Coordinates of C-alpha atoms and ligand atoms in Angstrom, one line a residue:
M1 CA 0.0 0.0 0.0
D2 CA 1.5 3.4 -0.9
S3 CA 1.8 6.1 1.7
T4 CA -1.0 8.3 0.3
Q5 CA -3.4 5.3 0.4
S6 CA -2.5 4.5 4.0
R7 CA -2.9 8.2 5.0
Q8 CA -6.3 8.3 3.3
D9 CA -7.4 5.1 5.1
Y10 CA -6.2 6.6 8.4
F11 CA -8.3 9.8 7.9
N12 CA -11.3 8.0 6.6
D13 CA -11.2 5.8 9.7
L14 CA -10.7 8.9 11.9
S15 CA -13.6 10.9 10.4
G16 CA -16.3 9.8 12.9
R17 CA -14.1 10.5 15.9
W18 CA -12.3 13.7 14.9
D19 CA -14.8 16.1 16.4
G20 CA -14.6 14.2 19.7
F21 CA -10.8 14.9 19.9
T22 CA -11.2 18.7 19.8
D23 CA -13.4 21.3 21.3
G24 CA -15.1 22.6 18.1
E25 CA -16.2 25.9 19.5
R26 CA -12.7 26.6 20.9
V27 CA -11.2 25.7 17.5
R28 CA -13.6 28.0 15.6
M29 CA -12.9 30.9 18.1
A30 CA -9.2 30.5 17.5
L31 CA -9.8 30.5 13.8
R32 CA -11.9 33.6 14.0
K33 CA -9.1 35.3 15.9
A34 CA -6.4 34.1 13.5
L35 CA -8.4 35.3 10.5
S36 CA -9.3 38.7 12.1
T37 CA -6.0 40.2 10.9
V38 CA -6.6 38.9 7.3
S39 CA -8.5 41.2 4.9
I40 CA -10.9 38.7 3.3
D41 CA -13.2 40.3 0.8
Q42 CA -16.8 39.2 1.1
E43 CA -17.0 38.1 -2.5
E44 CA -13.9 36.0 -2.6
H45 CA -13.5 32.4 -3.9
V46 CA -11.7 30.6 -1.1
V47 CA -10.4 27.1 -0.9
D48 CA -10.4 25.3 2.5
L49 CA -7.7 22.8 1.8
G50 CA -7.8 19.7 4.1
C51 CA -11.2 20.8 5.4
G52 CA -11.7 17.7 7.5
T53 CA -15.0 17.9 9.4
G54 CA -15.5 21.6 8.3
N55 CA -14.4 23.8 11.2
L56 CA -12.7 26.3 9.0
T57 CA -15.5 26.0 6.4
S58 CA -18.0 26.9 9.0
V59 CA -16.0 30.0 10.0
L60 CA -15.6 31.1 6.4
T61 CA -19.4 31.0 5.9
E62 CA -19.6 33.6 8.7
I63 CA -16.9 35.8 7.1
L64 CA -18.0 35.7 3.4
G65 CA -21.0 37.5 1.9
P66 CA -23.7 36.2 -0.4
G67 CA -21.3 36.4 -3.4
G68 CA -18.4 34.6 -1.8
T69 CA -17.8 30.9 -2.3
I70 CA -15.9 28.2 -0.5
T71 CA -14.4 25.1 -2.1
A72 CA -13.8 22.7 0.7
V73 CA -11.3 20.0 -0.3
D74 CA -10.2 16.8 1.4
F75 CA -8.9 13.6 0.0
S76 CA -10.9 11.7 2.6
G77 CA -14.5 11.2 1.4
A78 CA -15.5 10.2 4.9
M79 CA -14.3 13.5 6.3
I80 CA -16.2 15.4 3.6
E81 CA -19.4 13.4 4.5
V82 CA -19.2 14.5 8.1
A83 CA -18.5 18.1 7.1
R84 CA -21.3 18.2 4.6
N85 CA -23.8 17.1 7.2
K86 CA -22.6 19.8 9.6
V87 CA -22.2 22.8 7.3
R88 CA -25.2 23.2 5.1
D89 CA -24.6 26.3 3.1
P90 CA -25.2 26.8 -0.7
R91 CA -22.0 28.8 -1.0
V92 CA -19.9 25.6 -0.1
R93 CA -18.8 23.2 -2.8
W94 CA -17.4 19.9 -1.5
L95 CA -14.6 18.3 -3.3
V96 CA -12.8 15.0 -2.7
A97 CA -9.3 15.5 -4.1
D98 CA -5.7 15.4 -3.3
A99 CA -3.9 18.6 -2.5
A100 CA -1.4 18.0 -5.2
R101 CA -4.0 17.3 -8.0
L102 CA -6.9 19.7 -7.7
P103 CA -9.6 19.6 -10.3
L104 CA -9.8 23.4 -10.4
E105 CA -9.1 25.9 -13.2
D106 CA -5.8 27.9 -13.4
A107 CA -6.0 31.3 -11.7
S108 CA -9.6 30.7 -10.5
I109 CA -9.2 31.1 -6.7
D110 CA -8.6 34.3 -4.6
R111 CA -7.4 32.6 -1.5
V112 CA -6.3 29.1 -0.2
I113 CA -6.3 28.5 3.6
C114 CA -4.8 25.2 4.7
F115 CA -5.6 24.6 8.4
S116 CA -4.0 21.8 10.3
A117 CA -3.3 19.7 7.2
W118 CA 0.1 20.7 5.6
P119 CA 2.2 18.2 7.5
H120 CA 0.2 15.4 6.0
F121 CA 1.1 16.3 2.4
P122 CA 3.8 13.8 1.3
D123 CA 5.3 16.2 -1.4
P124 CA 4.9 19.8 0.0
S125 CA 6.5 21.3 -3.1
A126 CA 4.0 19.6 -5.4
A127 CA 1.1 20.9 -3.3
A128 CA 2.6 24.4 -3.3
R129 CA 3.0 24.4 -7.1
E130 CA -0.6 23.2 -7.4
L131 CA -1.8 26.0 -5.2
F132 CA 0.2 28.5 -7.1
R133 CA -1.5 27.3 -10.3
I134 CA -5.1 27.6 -9.0
L135 CA -4.5 31.1 -7.4
R136 CA -5.1 34.2 -9.4
P137 CA -2.2 36.7 -9.6
G138 CA -2.3 38.5 -6.2
G139 CA -4.1 35.6 -4.6
M140 CA -3.1 34.5 -1.2
L141 CA -2.0 31.2 0.4
H142 CA -2.2 30.8 4.2
I143 CA -0.9 27.8 6.1
L144 CA -2.3 27.9 9.5
H145 CA -2.1 26.0 12.8
I146 CA -3.4 27.1 16.2
N147 CA -0.9 25.1 18.2
S148 CA 2.9 25.2 18.3
R149 CA 4.9 23.2 15.7
E150 CA 6.5 21.2 18.5
S151 CA 3.2 20.1 20.0
I152 CA 1.8 19.2 16.5
N153 CA 4.9 17.1 15.6
A154 CA 4.8 15.4 19.1
V155 CA 1.2 14.4 18.5
H156 CA 2.0 12.9 15.1
G157 CA 5.0 11.0 16.5
G158 CA 2.9 9.7 19.4
V159 CA 0.1 8.5 17.1
G160 CA 2.6 6.7 14.9
G161 CA 1.4 4.5 12.0
A162 CA 0.5 6.3 8.7
I163 CA 1.0 9.8 10.1
G164 CA 3.9 9.0 12.5
H165 CA 6.5 10.7 10.3
D166 CA 4.3 13.6 9.2
V167 CA 6.2 16.7 10.2
L168 CA 5.4 20.4 10.1
P169 CA 8.6 22.1 9.1
S170 CA 9.9 25.4 10.6
A171 CA 8.1 28.4 9.2
R172 CA 11.4 29.4 7.7
D173 CA 11.8 26.2 5.8
L174 CA 8.2 26.2 4.6
A175 CA 8.7 29.8 3.5
G176 CA 11.6 28.6 1.4
V177 CA 9.4 26.0 -0.3
L178 CA 6.8 28.6 -1.1
R179 CA 9.4 31.1 -2.5
A180 CA 10.8 28.4 -4.7
C181 CA 7.3 28.1 -6.3
G182 CA 7.1 31.9 -6.9
F183 CA 5.2 33.0 -3.8
D184 CA 6.1 36.3 -2.1
V185 CA 6.1 35.2 1.6
C186 CA 4.6 38.0 3.7
E187 CA 4.1 36.2 7.1
E188 CA 6.2 33.7 9.1
V189 CA 5.0 33.1 12.6
D190 CA 6.3 30.0 14.5
T191 CA 5.9 30.5 18.2
D192 CA 4.8 28.5 21.3
T193 CA 1.1 29.2 20.5
A194 CA 0.8 29.7 16.8
Y195 CA 2.1 28.8 13.4
R196 CA 1.3 30.9 10.3
V197 CA 3.0 31.2 7.0
A198 CA 1.4 33.2 4.2
G199 CA 2.4 34.0 0.7
E200 CA 1.1 36.0 -2.3
K201 CA 1.1 34.7 -5.8
V202 CA 3.3 37.2 -7.7
V203 CA 3.7 36.8 -11.5
Ligands
SAM301 C1 -5.6 16.9 11.1 S1 -7.0 16.9 9.9 C2 -7.5 18.6 10.0 C3 -8.9 18.7 9.5 C4 -9.5 20.2 9.6 N1 -8.7 21.1 8.8 C5 -9.5 20.6 11.0 O1 -8.6 21.2 11.5 O2 -10.5 20.3 11.7 C6 -6.1 16.9 8.4 C7 -7.0 16.8 7.2 O3 -6.2 16.9 6.0 C8 -6.7 15.9 5.1 N2 -5.6 15.6 4.1 C9 -4.4 14.9 4.5 N3 -3.7 14.8 3.4 C10 -4.4 15.3 2.3 C11 -4.1 15.4 0.9 N4 -3.0 15.0 0.4 N5 -5.0 16.1 0.2 C12 -6.2 16.5 0.7 N6 -6.5 16.4 2.0 C13 -5.6 15.8 2.8 C14 -7.1 14.7 5.9 O4 -8.0 13.9 5.3 C15 -7.7 15.4 7.1 O5 -9.1 15.7 7.0

């Protein structure tokens, strides 16, 4: 079994229990706070990459206006099913797809937000190139976690199995990956309480 398949199986199996591991309201509050410093236009087309059970998707429905859209992407069909039953909003389109192969048009997206999913992508450069492709010129990519990098990596190591070696790199190293794909990196936060890397697609 290849590593993508074993990760997919892992997350499909986790889908029914994921919301029990976290306090959803606390997560959504932390997301609202993290996004309060980001100027999101009400009419944007936003991708929630690695949407899981839809915590960020739900917060984005609060932020966007009637003309905004959210494409919520996850390679786990089971995660998407949980999310679809929680977040019922006509502005959300659900998509089962891999981060490195997105069935989305070139330059069609204003913003990609990847919350708590980046360490699981086996080829981060391939994912970054794909996100660069789908973003419009001036579009933004945000890679976001609401815990420290050390704590996230410790959790993955402790869980072991399919995700045991999934590592969130330092913000500095991730910024290098984004720059190599053409992003202009404008935020690098890697502290005891937060992790955020953001880049703009410049052409
Ligand atoms: C730790 S969960 C976080 C889910 C959600 N963002 C949240 O915080 O509640 C990571 C998510 O990323 C998804 N994922 C992992 N690798 C992926 C890939 N290569 N392409 C798309 N989704 C992926 C998993 O299926 C899972 O739903």
